[in-house]
CSV table of C-alpha atoms and ligand atoms in Angstrom, one decimal:
chain,number,residue,atom,x,y,z
A,1,MET,CA,0.0,0.0,0.0
A,2,LYS,CA,1.7,3.3,-1.1
A,3,THR,CA,2.1,6.0,1.5
A,4,LYS,CA,-0.4,8.8,0.9
A,5,SER,CA,1.8,11.8,-0.2
A,6,ILE,CA,3.6,11.6,-3.6
A,7,LYS,CA,6.9,12.9,-2.1
A,8,LYS,CA,10.5,12.1,-3.3
A,9,ASP,CA,11.9,8.9,-1.8
A,10,LYS,CA,13.6,9.3,1.6
A,11,VAL,CA,15.6,6.5,3.2
A,12,ASN,CA,16.3,5.8,6.8
A,13,ILE,CA,19.1,3.4,7.7
A,14,VAL,CA,18.9,1.4,11.0
A,15,THR,CA,22.1,-0.2,12.3
A,16,LEU,CA,22.3,-3.1,14.7
A,17,GLY,CA,25.4,-4.9,16.1
A,18,CYS,CA,29.0,-3.8,16.1
A,19,SER,CA,31.1,-0.8,15.0
A,20,LYS,CA,32.0,-2.8,11.8
A,21,ASN,CA,28.3,-2.9,10.9
A,22,LEU,CA,28.1,0.9,11.6
A,23,VAL,CA,30.9,1.6,9.1
A,24,ASP,CA,29.0,-0.5,6.5
A,25,SER,CA,25.9,1.6,7.2
A,26,GLU,CA,27.9,4.7,6.8
A,27,GLU,CA,29.2,3.4,3.4
A,28,ILE,CA,25.5,2.8,2.3
A,29,LEU,CA,24.6,6.3,3.5
A,30,THR,CA,27.6,7.8,1.6
A,31,GLN,CA,26.7,6.0,-1.6
A,32,LEU,CA,23.0,6.9,-1.5
A,33,ARG,CA,23.6,10.5,-0.6
A,34,GLY,CA,26.4,10.7,-3.2
A,35,ASN,CA,23.8,9.6,-5.8
A,36,GLY,CA,21.4,12.4,-4.7
A,37,ILE,CA,19.1,10.3,-2.6
A,38,LYS,CA,17.8,11.7,0.7
A,39,VAL,CA,19.0,9.5,3.5
A,40,THR,CA,19.3,9.6,7.2
A,41,HIS,CA,20.6,7.3,9.9
A,42,GLU,CA,18.6,6.1,12.9
A,43,ALA,CA,16.1,8.9,12.5
A,44,LYS,CA,13.0,8.4,14.5
A,45,LYS,CA,10.1,10.2,12.9
A,46,ASP,CA,11.5,11.8,9.8
A,47,GLY,CA,9.0,10.7,7.2
A,48,ALA,CA,11.3,8.3,5.5
A,49,ASN,CA,9.3,6.0,3.2
A,50,ILE,CA,12.1,3.5,2.7
A,51,VAL,CA,13.9,1.7,5.5
A,52,ILE,CA,17.2,-0.2,5.2
A,53,ILE,CA,17.9,-2.4,8.3
A,54,ASN,CA,21.6,-3.4,8.7
A,55,THR,CA,21.3,-6.5,10.9
A,56,CYS,CA,23.5,-8.5,13.3
A,57,GLY,CA,23.7,-12.3,13.3
A,58,PHE,CA,26.4,-12.9,15.9
A,59,ILE,CA,24.6,-14.5,18.9
A,60,ASP,CA,21.1,-15.3,20.1
A,61,ASN,CA,20.2,-12.0,21.7
A,62,ALA,CA,21.6,-10.0,18.7
A,63,LYS,CA,19.7,-12.2,16.3
A,64,GLN,CA,16.5,-11.8,18.2
A,65,GLU,CA,16.9,-8.0,18.3
A,66,SER,CA,17.4,-8.0,14.5
A,67,ILE,CA,14.3,-10.0,13.8
A,68,ASP,CA,12.2,-7.8,16.2
A,69,THR,CA,13.4,-4.7,14.3
A,70,ILE,CA,12.6,-6.2,10.9
A,71,LEU,CA,9.1,-7.2,12.2
A,72,ARG,CA,8.6,-3.7,13.6
A,73,TYR,CA,9.2,-2.1,10.2
A,74,VAL,CA,7.2,-4.8,8.4
A,75,ASP,CA,4.3,-3.7,10.6
A,76,ALA,CA,4.9,-0.1,9.7
A,77,LYS,CA,4.8,-1.1,6.1
A,78,GLU,CA,1.5,-2.8,6.6
A,79,ASN,CA,0.2,0.3,8.3
A,80,GLY,CA,1.2,2.4,5.3
A,81,GLU,CA,3.9,4.3,7.3
A,82,VAL,CA,6.7,3.1,5.0
A,83,ASP,CA,6.7,1.8,1.4
A,84,LYS,CA,9.8,-0.4,1.3
A,85,VAL,CA,11.8,-2.4,3.8
A,86,TYR,CA,15.2,-3.7,2.8
A,87,VAL,CA,17.3,-5.9,5.0
A,88,THR,CA,21.1,-6.3,4.8
A,89,GLY,CA,24.0,-7.2,7.1
A,90,CYS,CA,25.1,-10.4,9.0
A,91,LEU,CA,21.7,-12.0,9.9
A,92,SER,CA,20.6,-11.5,6.2
A,93,GLN,CA,23.9,-13.0,5.0
A,94,ARG,CA,23.6,-16.0,7.2
A,95,TYR,CA,19.9,-16.8,7.0
A,96,LYS,CA,18.8,-15.2,3.7
A,97,ASP,CA,16.9,-18.3,2.4
A,98,GLU,CA,15.0,-18.8,5.6
A,99,LEU,CA,14.2,-15.1,6.1
A,100,GLU,CA,12.8,-14.8,2.5
A,101,VAL,CA,10.4,-17.6,3.4
A,102,GLU,CA,9.5,-16.5,6.9
A,103,ILE,CA,9.2,-12.7,6.3
A,104,PRO,CA,8.0,-12.3,2.7
A,105,ALA,CA,6.9,-8.8,3.4
A,106,VAL,CA,10.5,-7.6,3.3
A,107,ASP,CA,11.1,-6.2,-0.2
A,108,ALA,CA,14.6,-7.7,-0.5
A,109,PHE,CA,17.4,-9.3,1.6
A,110,PHE,CA,21.1,-8.6,0.9
A,111,GLY,CA,24.4,-10.0,2.1
A,112,THR,CA,27.3,-8.2,3.8
A,113,ARG,CA,29.1,-7.6,0.5
A,114,ASP,CA,26.0,-6.7,-1.7
A,115,LEU,CA,26.1,-2.9,-1.6
A,116,PRO,CA,26.1,-2.5,-5.4
A,117,MET,CA,23.0,-4.8,-5.6
A,118,LEU,CA,21.3,-2.8,-2.9
A,119,LEU,CA,22.0,0.5,-4.7
A,120,LYS,CA,20.4,-1.1,-7.9
A,121,LYS,CA,17.1,-1.0,-6.0
A,122,PHE,CA,17.4,2.8,-6.1
A,123,LYS,CA,18.4,2.7,-9.8
A,124,VAL,CA,21.9,4.1,-9.0
A,125,ASN,CA,25.4,2.6,-9.3
A,126,TYR,CA,28.2,2.2,-6.8
A,127,LYS,CA,30.5,5.3,-7.1
A,128,GLN,CA,34.2,4.2,-6.7
A,129,GLU,CA,35.1,7.8,-6.4
A,130,LEU,CA,33.3,8.0,-3.1
A,131,VAL,CA,35.6,5.4,-1.5
A,132,GLY,CA,37.4,7.1,1.3
A,133,GLU,CA,34.8,9.9,1.5
A,134,ARG,CA,32.7,8.2,4.2
A,135,ILE,CA,30.0,10.2,5.9
A,136,ILE,CA,30.2,9.3,9.6
A,137,THR,CA,27.2,8.9,12.0
A,138,THR,CA,29.2,9.1,15.3
A,139,ALA,CA,30.0,12.5,16.9
A,140,ASN,CA,32.1,14.5,14.5
A,141,HIS,CA,35.3,14.3,16.5
A,142,TYR,CA,35.7,10.5,16.5
A,143,ALA,CA,35.2,7.9,13.8
A,144,TYR,CA,35.6,4.1,13.3
A,145,LEU,CA,38.1,3.1,10.7
A,146,LYS,CA,37.7,-0.4,9.3
A,147,ILE,CA,41.1,-1.7,8.1
A,148,ALA,CA,40.0,-5.2,7.0
A,149,GLU,CA,36.9,-7.4,6.5
A,150,GLY,CA,36.4,-11.0,7.3
A,151,CYS,CA,38.4,-13.5,9.4
A,152,ASP,CA,40.6,-16.6,8.8
A,153,ARG,CA,40.6,-17.7,12.4
A,154,PRO,CA,39.0,-21.1,13.4
A,155,CYS,CA,37.5,-20.0,16.8
A,156,SER,CA,35.1,-22.8,17.8
A,157,PHE,CA,32.2,-20.5,19.0
A,158,CYS,CA,32.3,-17.9,16.3
A,159,ALA,CA,29.9,-17.5,13.3
A,160,ILE,CA,31.5,-14.3,12.0
A,161,PRO,CA,33.6,-16.0,9.3
A,162,LEU,CA,30.3,-17.5,8.0
A,163,MET,CA,28.9,-14.0,7.6
A,164,ARG,CA,31.9,-11.9,6.8
A,165,GLY,CA,34.0,-14.4,4.8
A,166,LYS,CA,37.8,-14.6,4.6
A,167,HIS,CA,40.1,-11.9,5.9
A,168,VAL,CA,40.6,-9.1,3.3
A,169,SER,CA,42.9,-6.2,4.3
A,170,LYS,CA,42.3,-2.7,2.8
A,171,PRO,CA,45.4,-1.3,1.0
A,172,ILE,CA,47.3,1.2,3.2
A,173,ASP,CA,46.9,4.1,0.7
A,174,GLU,CA,43.1,3.6,0.7
A,175,ILE,CA,43.0,3.7,4.5
A,176,ILE,CA,45.3,6.8,4.7
A,177,LYS,CA,43.1,8.6,2.1
A,178,GLU,CA,40.0,7.8,4.3
A,179,ALA,CA,41.8,9.0,7.4
A,180,LYS,CA,42.9,12.2,5.8
A,181,ASN,CA,39.3,12.9,4.7
A,182,LEU,CA,38.0,12.2,8.1
A,183,ALA,CA,40.6,14.5,9.7
A,184,LYS,CA,39.8,17.2,7.1
A,185,ASN,CA,36.1,17.0,8.3
A,186,GLY,CA,37.1,17.4,12.0
A,187,THR,CA,37.8,13.8,13.2
A,188,LYS,CA,40.5,13.8,15.9
A,189,GLU,CA,40.2,10.2,17.1
A,190,LEU,CA,40.3,7.2,14.9
A,191,LEU,CA,39.2,3.8,16.3
A,192,LEU,CA,40.8,1.1,14.2
A,193,ILE,CA,38.5,-1.9,13.8
A,194,ALA,CA,38.5,-5.3,12.0
A,195,GLN,CA,37.5,-8.8,13.0
A,196,ASP,CA,41.2,-9.4,13.7
A,197,LEU,CA,43.3,-6.2,13.6
A,198,THR,CA,46.6,-8.0,14.1
A,199,TYR,CA,46.1,-10.1,10.9
A,200,TYR,CA,46.4,-6.9,8.9
A,201,GLY,CA,48.5,-7.2,5.8
A,202,LEU,CA,49.1,-11.0,5.8
A,203,ASP,CA,47.0,-11.4,2.7
A,204,ILE,CA,48.0,-8.4,0.5
A,205,TYR,CA,51.6,-7.7,1.9
A,206,LYS,CA,52.4,-11.2,2.9
A,207,LYS,CA,53.5,-9.9,6.4
A,208,ARG,CA,51.8,-8.5,9.5
A,209,ASN,CA,51.8,-4.9,8.6
A,210,LEU,CA,49.8,-3.2,11.3
A,211,ALA,CA,52.9,-1.4,12.7
A,212,ASP,CA,53.6,0.2,9.3
A,213,LEU,CA,49.9,1.2,8.9
A,214,LEU,CA,50.0,2.8,12.4
A,215,ARG,CA,53.1,4.9,11.6
A,216,ASN,CA,51.4,6.2,8.4
A,217,LEU,CA,48.1,6.9,10.3
A,218,SER,CA,50.0,8.6,13.1
A,219,ASP,CA,51.5,11.1,10.5
A,220,VAL,CA,48.0,12.2,9.4
A,221,GLU,CA,47.6,15.8,10.4
A,222,GLY,CA,44.8,16.5,12.9
A,223,ILE,CA,44.6,13.0,14.3
A,224,GLU,CA,45.3,13.2,18.0
A,225,TRP,CA,44.2,9.8,19.1
A,226,ILE,CA,44.5,6.4,17.4
A,227,ARG,CA,42.8,3.5,19.2
A,228,LEU,CA,43.3,-0.2,18.6
A,229,HIS,CA,40.3,-2.6,18.8
A,230,TYR,CA,40.0,-6.4,18.3
A,231,ALA,CA,43.6,-7.5,18.5
A,232,PHE,CA,44.2,-11.3,18.5
A,233,PRO,CA,46.7,-12.7,21.1
A,234,ALA,CA,48.2,-15.6,19.1
A,235,GLY,CA,51.0,-14.3,16.9
A,236,PHE,CA,50.6,-10.8,18.2
A,237,PRO,CA,53.0,-8.5,16.2
A,238,MET,CA,55.3,-7.1,18.9
A,239,ASP,CA,56.5,-4.3,16.6
A,240,VAL,CA,53.1,-2.7,17.1
A,241,LEU,CA,54.1,-2.0,20.8
A,242,ASP,CA,57.2,-0.2,19.6
A,243,VAL,CA,55.1,2.2,17.5
A,244,MET,CA,52.6,2.7,20.4
A,245,ALA,CA,55.6,3.5,22.7
A,246,GLU,CA,57.1,6.0,20.2
A,247,ARG,CA,54.1,7.8,18.9
A,248,PRO,CA,52.2,10.0,21.4
A,249,ASN,CA,49.0,10.1,19.3
A,250,ILE,CA,48.5,6.3,19.5
A,251,CYS,CA,46.5,5.8,22.7
A,252,ASN,CA,48.0,3.7,25.4
A,253,TYR,CA,45.0,1.4,24.9
A,254,LEU,CA,44.6,-2.0,23.5
A,255,ASP,CA,41.4,-4.1,23.1
A,256,MET,CA,42.4,-7.8,22.9
A,257,PRO,CA,39.5,-10.3,23.3
A,258,LEU,CA,41.0,-13.3,25.1
A,259,GLN,CA,37.8,-15.3,25.6
A,260,HIS,CA,39.0,-17.6,28.5
A,261,GLY,CA,41.6,-18.1,31.2
A,262,SER,CA,41.8,-21.9,31.2
A,263,THR,CA,44.4,-23.5,28.8
A,264,ARG,CA,42.0,-26.5,28.4
A,265,MET,CA,39.2,-24.2,27.3
A,266,LEU,CA,41.5,-22.1,25.1
A,267,LYS,CA,42.4,-25.3,23.3
A,268,LEU,CA,38.7,-26.4,23.0
A,269,MET,CA,37.9,-22.9,21.7
A,270,ARG,CA,40.7,-23.3,19.1
A,271,ARG,CA,42.4,-20.0,20.1
A,272,GLY,CA,45.9,-21.2,19.3
A,273,ILE,CA,47.3,-20.0,22.7
A,274,THR,CA,47.7,-21.2,26.3
A,275,ARG,CA,47.0,-19.3,29.6
A,276,GLU,CA,50.8,-19.1,30.2
A,277,LYS,CA,51.5,-17.7,26.8
A,278,THR,CA,48.7,-15.2,27.2
A,279,GLU,CA,50.0,-14.0,30.6
A,280,ASP,CA,53.5,-13.7,29.1
A,281,LEU,CA,52.1,-11.5,26.3
A,282,ILE,CA,50.2,-9.4,28.8
A,283,TYR,CA,53.4,-8.9,30.8
A,284,LYS,CA,55.4,-7.9,27.7
A,285,ILE,CA,52.6,-5.5,26.6
A,286,ARG,CA,52.6,-3.8,30.0
A,287,GLU,CA,56.4,-3.7,30.1
A,288,LYS,CA,56.7,-2.1,26.6
A,289,VAL,CA,53.8,0.3,27.0
A,290,PRO,CA,53.7,1.3,30.7
A,291,GLY,CA,50.3,2.5,31.9
A,292,ILE,CA,48.5,0.9,29.0
A,293,ALA,CA,44.8,0.2,29.4
A,294,LEU,CA,44.1,-3.4,28.5
A,295,ARG,CA,40.5,-4.2,27.5
A,296,THR,CA,39.4,-7.8,27.0
A,297,THR,CA,36.3,-9.9,26.4
A,298,LEU,CA,35.6,-13.3,27.8
A,299,ILE,CA,32.9,-16.0,27.2
A,300,ALA,CA,31.2,-17.7,30.1
A,301,GLY,CA,29.7,-21.2,29.8
A,302,HIS,CA,31.3,-22.3,26.5
A,303,ALA,CA,30.4,-25.9,25.5
A,304,GLY,CA,32.5,-28.2,27.6
A,305,GLU,CA,33.3,-25.7,30.3
A,306,THR,CA,33.6,-27.3,33.8
A,307,GLU,CA,33.5,-25.7,37.2
A,308,ASP,CA,37.3,-26.0,37.4
A,309,ASP,CA,37.7,-24.2,34.0
A,310,PHE,CA,35.5,-21.4,35.3
A,311,GLU,CA,37.6,-21.2,38.5
A,312,ASP,CA,40.6,-20.8,36.2
A,313,MET,CA,38.9,-17.9,34.5
A,314,VAL,CA,38.1,-16.2,37.8
A,315,ASP,CA,41.8,-16.7,38.9
A,316,PHE,CA,43.0,-15.3,35.5
A,317,VAL,CA,40.8,-12.2,35.9
A,318,GLU,CA,42.1,-11.7,39.5
A,319,GLN,CA,45.8,-12.1,38.4
A,320,SER,CA,45.6,-10.1,35.2
A,321,ARG,CA,43.6,-7.1,36.6
A,322,PHE,CA,42.4,-5.8,33.3
A,323,GLU,CA,41.6,-2.1,33.1
A,324,ARG,CA,38.5,-2.9,31.1
A,325,LEU,CA,36.6,-6.1,30.7
A,326,GLY,CA,33.4,-7.4,29.1
A,327,ILE,CA,31.9,-10.9,29.2
A,328,PHE,CA,29.3,-12.7,27.0
A,329,THR,CA,27.4,-15.8,27.8
A,330,TYR,CA,28.1,-18.6,25.3
A,331,SER,CA,25.6,-18.9,22.4
A,332,HIS,CA,25.4,-22.3,20.8
A,333,GLU,CA,25.6,-21.3,17.1
A,334,GLU,CA,24.8,-23.6,14.1
A,335,GLN,CA,27.6,-24.3,11.6
A,336,THR,CA,30.3,-23.3,14.2
A,337,HIS,CA,32.8,-25.9,15.3
A,338,ALA,CA,31.4,-25.9,18.8
A,339,TYR,CA,27.9,-26.7,17.6
A,340,GLY,CA,29.1,-30.3,17.5
A,341,MET,CA,29.9,-30.2,21.2
A,342,ASP,CA,27.5,-30.7,24.1
A,343,ASP,CA,26.1,-27.3,25.2
A,344,ASN,CA,26.5,-28.6,28.8
A,345,VAL,CA,26.3,-25.4,30.9
A,346,PRO,CA,22.7,-24.4,31.7
A,347,THR,CA,21.6,-20.9,30.7
A,348,GLU,CA,21.2,-19.7,34.3
A,349,VAL,CA,24.7,-21.1,35.2
A,350,LYS,CA,26.2,-19.3,32.2
A,351,GLN,CA,24.6,-16.0,33.4
A,352,GLU,CA,25.7,-16.7,37.0
A,353,ARG,CA,29.3,-17.2,35.9
A,354,ALA,CA,29.2,-14.0,33.8
A,355,ASN,CA,27.9,-12.1,36.8
A,356,ILE,CA,30.6,-13.4,39.1
A,357,VAL,CA,33.3,-12.2,36.7
A,358,MET,CA,31.7,-8.8,36.3
A,359,GLU,CA,31.4,-8.3,40.1
A,360,LEU,CA,35.1,-9.1,40.4
A,361,GLN,CA,35.9,-6.7,37.6
A,362,GLU,CA,33.8,-4.0,39.2
A,363,GLN,CA,36.1,-4.2,42.3
A,364,ILE,CA,39.2,-4.1,40.2
A,365,SER,CA,38.0,-1.2,38.1
A,366,PHE,CA,37.0,0.7,41.3
A,367,GLN,CA,40.5,0.3,42.8
A,368,LYS,CA,42.2,1.3,39.5
A,369,ASN,CA,39.9,4.4,39.3
A,370,GLN,CA,40.6,5.4,42.9
A,371,ASP,CA,44.3,5.5,41.9
A,372,LYS,CA,43.4,8.1,39.3
A,373,ILE,CA,42.1,10.7,41.9
A,374,GLY,CA,44.4,13.7,41.9
A,375,GLN,CA,45.9,12.9,38.5
A,376,HIS,CA,45.6,15.4,35.6
A,377,LEU,CA,44.3,13.7,32.5
A,378,LYS,CA,43.7,14.8,28.8
A,379,VAL,CA,40.0,14.4,28.2
A,380,LEU,CA,38.1,14.5,24.9
A,381,ILE,CA,34.6,16.0,25.5
A,382,ASP,CA,31.9,13.9,23.8
A,383,ARG,CA,28.7,15.5,24.9
A,384,LYS,CA,26.8,17.5,27.5
A,385,GLU,CA,24.2,15.7,29.6
A,386,SER,CA,22.2,16.3,32.8
A,387,GLY,CA,24.3,19.2,33.9
A,388,ASN,CA,27.6,17.6,33.1
A,389,TYR,CA,30.1,17.6,30.3
A,390,VAL,CA,30.9,13.9,29.5
A,391,GLY,CA,34.3,12.9,28.1
A,392,ARG,CA,36.9,10.2,27.9
A,393,THR,CA,40.5,9.7,28.5
A,394,GLU,CA,42.9,7.9,26.1
A,395,PHE,CA,42.2,4.8,28.2
A,396,ASP,CA,38.5,4.8,27.3
A,397,SER,CA,36.7,3.9,24.1
A,398,PRO,CA,33.2,5.3,23.3
A,399,GLU,CA,30.2,3.4,24.4
A,400,VAL,CA,32.0,0.6,26.2
A,401,ASP,CA,34.5,2.1,28.7
A,402,ASN,CA,34.6,4.6,31.5
A,403,GLU,CA,33.6,8.2,31.2
A,404,VAL,CA,34.8,11.5,32.9
A,405,LEU,CA,32.0,13.8,34.2
A,406,ILE,CA,32.7,17.5,34.6
A,407,GLU,CA,30.1,19.8,36.2
A,408,ALA,CA,28.9,22.2,33.6
A,409,LYS,CA,27.5,24.9,35.8
A,410,ASP,CA,30.7,27.0,36.1
A,411,THR,CA,32.4,25.9,32.9
A,412,TYR,CA,31.9,26.2,29.2
A,413,LEU,CA,33.5,23.5,27.1
A,414,ARG,CA,33.1,22.7,23.4
A,415,ILE,CA,32.1,19.2,22.3
A,416,GLY,CA,35.1,17.7,20.5
A,417,ASP,CA,37.7,19.7,22.4
A,418,PHE,CA,40.5,18.2,24.5
A,419,VAL,CA,40.8,19.6,28.0
A,420,ASN,CA,43.1,19.0,30.9
A,421,VAL,CA,41.1,17.6,33.8
A,422,GLN,CA,42.1,17.0,37.4
A,423,ILE,CA,40.3,13.9,38.7
A,424,THR,CA,38.6,14.6,42.0
A,425,ASP,CA,36.5,11.5,42.5
A,426,ALA,CA,35.9,8.0,41.0
A,427,THR,CA,33.4,5.2,41.1
A,428,GLU,CA,33.6,1.7,39.5
A,429,PHE,CA,33.1,2.9,36.0
A,430,ASP,CA,33.2,6.7,36.0
A,431,LEU,CA,35.6,9.4,36.9
A,432,TYR,CA,34.7,12.9,38.2
A,433,GLY,CA,36.9,16.0,37.6
A,434,LYS,CA,37.3,19.7,37.1
A,435,VAL,CA,39.0,21.5,34.3
B,501,SF4,S1,39.1,-13.9,15.6
B,501,SF4,FE1,37.8,-15.6,16.2
B,501,SF4,S2,36.2,-14.7,17.4
B,501,SF4,FE2,37.2,-13.1,16.2
B,501,SF4,S3,35.9,-12.9,14.4
B,501,SF4,FE3,37.6,-14.3,13.9
B,501,SF4,S4,36.8,-16.3,14.3
B,501,SF4,FE4,35.5,-14.8,15.3
């Protein structure tokens, strides 16, 4: 049923899932706008008559959220609020055939590498000249920079290679062009992302080339912070630490998902590393880059996990004292290697174990934050909210880590500015300070 008014098409893009998906949405937005099509991102009531939903298919909860979002817009279509609903992204890549049967009201489903085909629905072509000209949807002063797509790793629990394919690095000059354009448009912080950042270059340069890329990015004028996300521990390129130590605009921050603290489980998860080797790597990282903030992610309740394995994980968290930590409960995903194993840990026990680890991490984070009281830290102001300016230090990534709150009443600060803040108080996950 066509919406009543005969107005020009207007598109709204809805993004679910991770920052890599967000970059994909930004590339769709850039191509549509570059072809003269009106398009917004995550706009609530903006009268868009066409919706593109960029889905996530990683684990149960994420899949459910994607399906709920699709059904919500299918309802809106049936109510005449929108004319067309297109679905793309990981869930669509993974379950296209099933989704086409189960939700026929969706106008078309696309995979994670089908942008040109999606554009065809708007009777426009992919514009190569727009590569590197990405329009960002984050605050103007920071942007995600995807340096590679896909993954060659065999991790037992992970469906990402099924949805994103094999690892493909972007050529350095393309990445530098994109970084320069972002800097020209006001970006000061680049968050480097990929499925496996440390694999960068092995395909196109036949060597791990992240260190080289970092030096080139660090030379881009206007970029004050470069942040590394999704490093893989096994085969970690140690020369990256030298660049981090030598270049002040590379944040003393490293996100390195480790997934578990028991060697038996790391073997079962096909992570290619032991607990001992992991601890040795952590020691070397902290030695080479003193004061670095280490972020990690763990999985509770993976198939085959015993109470003893879990005790090992708790002990690992206690010993390693990560600055930042997140934990997922294991999701038994079809077509993954672990799907052939017995999903032996009951759901409530998975959640219980995740809670125990987060409670422990809360204490560790509280103690580490207390140590920051009295320090002067460089803070990037992200927004103003309920009477406070809210910012981050170089040890904090947007949306996942700690924030610094500065009372706004006697101060005027500009969003996107760096300010020198004296920390006056701290809680588990926030710092308080004054300029
Ligand atoms: S490194 Fe492992 S967990 Fe990460 S995307 Fe690749 S297969 Fe998945």
